[in-house]
Short mmCIF file of C-alpha atoms in Angstrom, two decimals:
data_model
loop_
_atom_site.label_atom_id
_atom_site.label_comp_id
_atom_site.label_asym_id
_atom_site.label_seq_id
_atom_site.Cartn_x
_atom_site.Cartn_y
_atom_site.Cartn_z
CA MET A 7 13.94 13.25 8.60
CA LYS A 8 11.94 13.60 5.40
CA THR A 9 12.27 10.82 2.85
CA ASN A 10 11.03 10.24 -0.67
CA ASN A 11 9.35 7.00 0.35
CA ARG A 12 5.62 6.57 0.02
CA TRP A 13 3.55 3.64 1.18
CA ILE A 14 0.72 2.42 -0.98
CA LEU A 15 -2.04 0.38 0.60
CA VAL A 16 -4.10 -1.78 -1.77
CA LYS A 17 -7.30 -3.62 -0.88
CA VAL A 18 -8.63 -6.45 -3.06
CA VAL A 19 -12.19 -7.61 -2.47
CA ARG A 20 -13.09 -10.97 -4.00
CA GLY A 21 -10.31 -10.63 -6.55
CA ILE A 22 -11.11 -7.06 -7.62
CA PRO A 23 -8.90 -4.11 -6.61
CA ALA A 24 -11.32 -2.03 -4.55
CA SER A 25 -9.26 0.67 -2.87
CA ILE A 26 -5.83 2.27 -3.03
CA GLU A 27 -4.51 4.74 -0.45
CA PHE A 28 -1.20 6.60 -0.37
CA PHE A 29 0.69 7.47 2.81
CA THR A 30 3.76 9.54 3.61
CA GLU A 31 4.26 7.67 6.88
CA GLU A 32 4.73 3.92 7.12
CA GLN A 33 3.01 3.65 10.51
CA LYS A 34 -0.17 5.26 9.18
CA ALA A 35 -0.30 2.71 6.35
CA ILE A 36 0.11 -0.12 8.85
CA LEU A 37 -2.70 1.23 11.04
CA ALA A 38 -5.03 1.71 8.05
CA GLU A 39 -4.37 -1.85 6.88
CA SER A 40 -5.13 -3.13 10.37
CA ASP A 41 -8.48 -1.30 10.31
CA TRP A 42 -9.28 -2.75 6.89
CA ARG A 43 -8.39 -6.30 7.96
CA GLU A 44 -10.85 -6.14 10.87
CA LYS A 45 -13.68 -5.73 8.36
CA MET A 46 -12.40 -8.03 5.60
CA ASN A 47 -13.35 -11.61 4.83
CA PRO A 48 -10.00 -13.46 5.13
CA ASP A 49 -11.21 -16.22 2.79
CA TYR A 50 -11.82 -13.87 -0.15
CA ASP A 51 -10.26 -10.46 0.51
CA GLU A 52 -6.66 -9.29 0.79
CA SER A 53 -4.63 -6.17 1.43
CA ARG A 54 -0.97 -5.31 0.94
CA ILE A 55 1.37 -2.43 1.65
CA PHE A 56 3.87 -1.47 -1.04
CA GLN A 57 6.74 0.98 -0.75
CA ALA A 58 7.70 3.37 -3.56
CA ASP A 59 10.66 5.74 -3.79
CA LEU A 60 9.54 8.95 -5.50
CA GLU A 61 13.04 9.69 -6.79
CA GLU A 62 13.06 6.34 -8.59
CA VAL A 63 9.64 7.04 -10.06
CA GLU A 64 10.75 10.47 -11.33
CA GLU A 65 13.94 9.08 -12.87
CA LYS A 66 12.32 6.13 -14.65
CA GLU A 67 8.77 7.46 -14.97
CA THR A 68 7.73 4.10 -13.58
CA CYS A 69 8.42 2.01 -10.51
CA TYR A 70 8.30 -1.68 -9.65
CA LEU A 71 6.39 -2.16 -6.40
CA GLU A 72 7.20 -5.01 -4.07
CA SER A 73 5.07 -5.87 -1.08
CA VAL A 74 6.75 -4.93 2.18
CA TYR A 75 4.20 -6.61 4.48
#
C-alpha cells in the first residue's frame, strides 16, 4: 500500500545540522540512522527521524515535524 508519508532523517554534528536524507520507506530510514549512529560521537552528535505527510504539506504549504524515534 502506497502512502503519502515520508521519513526525514536529520544528523546534527556538534550542534550543527550536517545531513538530511528523505525516505519513502520507514525501515530504510531506521537502517540509515543505525549506520550513522555507529560512526557518531554520542557525547556531541545526534540524529532523529521525523515523519511528514505530503498531503498535509501540500494543503498547508508547510508541515510541523515531530520526532518519531
